[in-house]
C-alpha positions as YAML, in Angstrom:
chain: A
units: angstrom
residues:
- id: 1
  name: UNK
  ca: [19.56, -10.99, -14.03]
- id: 2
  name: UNK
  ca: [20.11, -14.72, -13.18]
- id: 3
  name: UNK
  ca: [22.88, -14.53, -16.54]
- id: 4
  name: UNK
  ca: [23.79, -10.99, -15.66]
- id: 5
  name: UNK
  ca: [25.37, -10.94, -11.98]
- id: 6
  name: UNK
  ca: [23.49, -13.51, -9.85]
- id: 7
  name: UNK
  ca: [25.51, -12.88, -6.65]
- id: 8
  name: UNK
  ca: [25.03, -9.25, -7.00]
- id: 9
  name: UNK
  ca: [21.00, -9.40, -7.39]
- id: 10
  name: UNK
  ca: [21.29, -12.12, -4.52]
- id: 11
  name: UNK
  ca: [23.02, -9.98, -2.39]
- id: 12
  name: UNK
  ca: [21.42, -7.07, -2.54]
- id: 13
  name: UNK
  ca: [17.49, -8.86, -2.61]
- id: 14
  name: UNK
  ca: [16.49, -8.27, -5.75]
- id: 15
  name: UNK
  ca: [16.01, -11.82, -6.60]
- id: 16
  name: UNK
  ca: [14.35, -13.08, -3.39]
- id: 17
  name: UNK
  ca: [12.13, -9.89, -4.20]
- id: 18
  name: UNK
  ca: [11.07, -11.17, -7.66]
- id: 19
  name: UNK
  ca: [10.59, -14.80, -6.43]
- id: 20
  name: UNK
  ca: [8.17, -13.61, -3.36]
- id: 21
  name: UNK
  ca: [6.64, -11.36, -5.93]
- id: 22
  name: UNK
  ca: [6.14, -14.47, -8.64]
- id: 23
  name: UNK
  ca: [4.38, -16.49, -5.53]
- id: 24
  name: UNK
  ca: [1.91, -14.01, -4.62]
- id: 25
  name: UNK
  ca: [0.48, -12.66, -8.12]
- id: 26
  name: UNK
  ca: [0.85, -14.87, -11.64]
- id: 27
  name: UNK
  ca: [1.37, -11.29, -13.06]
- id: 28
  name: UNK
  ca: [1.38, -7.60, -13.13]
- id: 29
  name: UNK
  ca: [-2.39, -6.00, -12.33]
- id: 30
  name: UNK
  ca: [-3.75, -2.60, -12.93]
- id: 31
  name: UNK
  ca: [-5.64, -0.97, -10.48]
- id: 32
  name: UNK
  ca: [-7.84, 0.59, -12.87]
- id: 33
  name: UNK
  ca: [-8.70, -2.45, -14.34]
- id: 34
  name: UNK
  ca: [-10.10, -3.82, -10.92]
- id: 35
  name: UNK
  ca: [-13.96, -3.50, -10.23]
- id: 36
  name: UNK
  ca: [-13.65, -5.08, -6.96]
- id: 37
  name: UNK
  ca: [-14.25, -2.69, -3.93]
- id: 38
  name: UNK
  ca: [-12.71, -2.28, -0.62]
- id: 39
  name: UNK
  ca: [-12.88, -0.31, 3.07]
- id: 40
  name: UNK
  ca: [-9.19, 0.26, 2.96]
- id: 41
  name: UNK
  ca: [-6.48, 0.68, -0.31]
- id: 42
  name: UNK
  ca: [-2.66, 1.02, 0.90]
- id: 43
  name: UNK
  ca: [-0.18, 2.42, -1.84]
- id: 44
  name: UNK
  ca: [3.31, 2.53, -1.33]
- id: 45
  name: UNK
  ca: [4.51, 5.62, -3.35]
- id: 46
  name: UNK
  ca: [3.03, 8.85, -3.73]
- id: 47
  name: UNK
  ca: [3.04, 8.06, -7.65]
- id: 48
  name: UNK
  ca: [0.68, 5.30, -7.21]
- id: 49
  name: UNK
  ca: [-1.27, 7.03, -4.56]
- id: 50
  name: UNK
  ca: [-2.15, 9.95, -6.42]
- id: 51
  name: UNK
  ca: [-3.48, 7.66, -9.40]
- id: 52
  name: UNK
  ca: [-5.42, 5.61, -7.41]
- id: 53
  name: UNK
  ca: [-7.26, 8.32, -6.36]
- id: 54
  name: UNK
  ca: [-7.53, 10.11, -9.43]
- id: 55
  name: UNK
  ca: [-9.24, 6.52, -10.59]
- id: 56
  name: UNK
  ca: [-11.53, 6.24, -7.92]
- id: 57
  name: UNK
  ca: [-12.54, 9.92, -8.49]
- id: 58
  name: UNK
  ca: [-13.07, 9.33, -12.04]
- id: 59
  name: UNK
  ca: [-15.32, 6.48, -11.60]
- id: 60
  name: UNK
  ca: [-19.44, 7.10, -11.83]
- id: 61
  name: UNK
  ca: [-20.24, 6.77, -7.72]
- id: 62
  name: UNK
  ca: [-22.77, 4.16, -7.35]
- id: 63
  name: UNK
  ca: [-23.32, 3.21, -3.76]
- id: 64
  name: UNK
  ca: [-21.53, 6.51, -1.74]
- id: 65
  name: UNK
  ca: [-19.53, 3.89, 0.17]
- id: 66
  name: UNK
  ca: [-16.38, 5.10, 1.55]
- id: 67
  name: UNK
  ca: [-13.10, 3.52, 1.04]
- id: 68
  name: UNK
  ca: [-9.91, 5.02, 2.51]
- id: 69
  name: UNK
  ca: [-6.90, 5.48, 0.64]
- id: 70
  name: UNK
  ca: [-3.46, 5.31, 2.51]
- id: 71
  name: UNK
  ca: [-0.02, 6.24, 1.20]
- id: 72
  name: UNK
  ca: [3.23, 5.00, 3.39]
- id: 73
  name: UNK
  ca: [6.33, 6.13, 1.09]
- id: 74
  name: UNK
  ca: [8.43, 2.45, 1.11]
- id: 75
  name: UNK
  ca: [12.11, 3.27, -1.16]
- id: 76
  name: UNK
  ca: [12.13, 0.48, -3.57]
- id: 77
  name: UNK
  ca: [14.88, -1.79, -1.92]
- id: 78
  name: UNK
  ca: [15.53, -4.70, 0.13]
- id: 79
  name: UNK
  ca: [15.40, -3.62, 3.75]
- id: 80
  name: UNK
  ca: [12.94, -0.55, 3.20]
- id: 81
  name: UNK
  ca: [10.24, -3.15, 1.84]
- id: 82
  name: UNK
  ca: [10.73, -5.31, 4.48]
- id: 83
  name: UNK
  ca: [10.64, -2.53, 7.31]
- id: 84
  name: UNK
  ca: [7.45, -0.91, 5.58]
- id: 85
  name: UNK
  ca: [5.78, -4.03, 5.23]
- id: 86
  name: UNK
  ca: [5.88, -4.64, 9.07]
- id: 87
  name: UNK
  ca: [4.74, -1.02, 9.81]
- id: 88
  name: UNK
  ca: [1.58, -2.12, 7.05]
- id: 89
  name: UNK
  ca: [0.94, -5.42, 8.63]
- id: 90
  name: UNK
  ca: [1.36, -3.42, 11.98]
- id: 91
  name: UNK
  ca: [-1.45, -0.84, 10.69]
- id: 92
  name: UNK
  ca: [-3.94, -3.13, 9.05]
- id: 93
  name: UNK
  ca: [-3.75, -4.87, 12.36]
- id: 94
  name: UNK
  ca: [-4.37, -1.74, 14.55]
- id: 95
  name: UNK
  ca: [-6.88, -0.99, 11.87]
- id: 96
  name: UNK
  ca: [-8.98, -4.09, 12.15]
- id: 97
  name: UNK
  ca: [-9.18, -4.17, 16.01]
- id: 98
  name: UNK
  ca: [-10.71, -0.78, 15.92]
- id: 99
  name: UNK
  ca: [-14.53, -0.19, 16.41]
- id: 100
  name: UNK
  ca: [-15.11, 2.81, 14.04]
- id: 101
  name: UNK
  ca: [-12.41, 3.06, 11.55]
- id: 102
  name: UNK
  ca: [-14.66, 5.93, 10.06]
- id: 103
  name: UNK
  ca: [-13.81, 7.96, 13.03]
- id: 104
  name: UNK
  ca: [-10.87, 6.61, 14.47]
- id: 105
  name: UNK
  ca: [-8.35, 6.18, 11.42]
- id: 106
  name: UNK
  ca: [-7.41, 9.90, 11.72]
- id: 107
  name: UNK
  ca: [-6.01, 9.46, 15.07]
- id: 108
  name: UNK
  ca: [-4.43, 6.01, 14.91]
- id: 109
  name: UNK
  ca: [-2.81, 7.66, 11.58]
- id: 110
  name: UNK
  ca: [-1.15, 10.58, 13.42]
- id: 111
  name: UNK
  ca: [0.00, 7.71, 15.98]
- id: 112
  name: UNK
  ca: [1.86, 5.76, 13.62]
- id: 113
  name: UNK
  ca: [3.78, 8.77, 12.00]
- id: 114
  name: UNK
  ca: [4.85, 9.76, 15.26]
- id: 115
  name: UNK
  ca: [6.23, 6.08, 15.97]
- id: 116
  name: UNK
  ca: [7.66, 5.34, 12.62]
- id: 117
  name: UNK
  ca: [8.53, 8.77, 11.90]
- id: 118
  name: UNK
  ca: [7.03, 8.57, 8.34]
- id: 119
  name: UNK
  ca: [4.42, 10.48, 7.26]
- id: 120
  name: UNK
  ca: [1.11, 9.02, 5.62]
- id: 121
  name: UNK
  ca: [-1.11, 10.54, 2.79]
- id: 122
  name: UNK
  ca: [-4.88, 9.93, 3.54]
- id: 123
  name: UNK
  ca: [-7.77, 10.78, 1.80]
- id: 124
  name: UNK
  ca: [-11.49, 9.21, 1.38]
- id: 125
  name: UNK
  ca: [-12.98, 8.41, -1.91]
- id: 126
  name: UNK
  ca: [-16.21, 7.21, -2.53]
- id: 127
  name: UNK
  ca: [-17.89, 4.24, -5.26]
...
């Protein structure tokens, strides 16, 4: 890209992109590849989404603990990612300060649709 058109990729974030991307993972990960386990899993397209929980519902359930899965549809460009990754940050944070997530996550979801004006998949698998 660099060779290609630099000012063009610089101008319209695709190489800041790649460079925050090379700082915060050494490289590409699979989901399905990952044994660790979580409360909460946030995808960002409703591609992903729907194979993270086909994963998790293909796995042998072990200890019945709940972990939420959360779509918020982000277009792959400059200014959406940065938008949607305030209005994640935002959520997590609303998320964390709440006493029951378990029952309380359906609520605070329909509250942040309304605000951003997005609408989030949610569904609860189990490991």
């Amino acid at each position: 890209m660099l060779r290609k058109d630099k000012e063009l990729y610089t101008q319209n974030g695709i190489l800041h992109m790649l460079d925050r991307n090379k700082r915060i993972k050494p490289r590409p990960e699979r989901f399905q590849n990952c044994k660790d386990v979580f409360d909460l899993i946030l995808t960002c397209e409703e591609r992903v989404y729907d194979q993270v929980v086909e994963d998790l519902n293909s796995r042998e359930q072990e200890t019945c603990q709940p972990v939420h899965v959360i779509n918020v549809d982000i277009q792959d460009n400059h200014e959406e990612a940065t938008l949607g990754a305030f209005l994640i940050c935002e959520l997590c944070q609303c998320i964390q300060h709440t006493e029951d997530m378990e029952n309380e996550i359906d609520e605070l979801l329909q509250e942040f649709e309304e605000k951003s004006g997005r609408t989030f998949l949610h569904t609860v698998c189990f490991y």
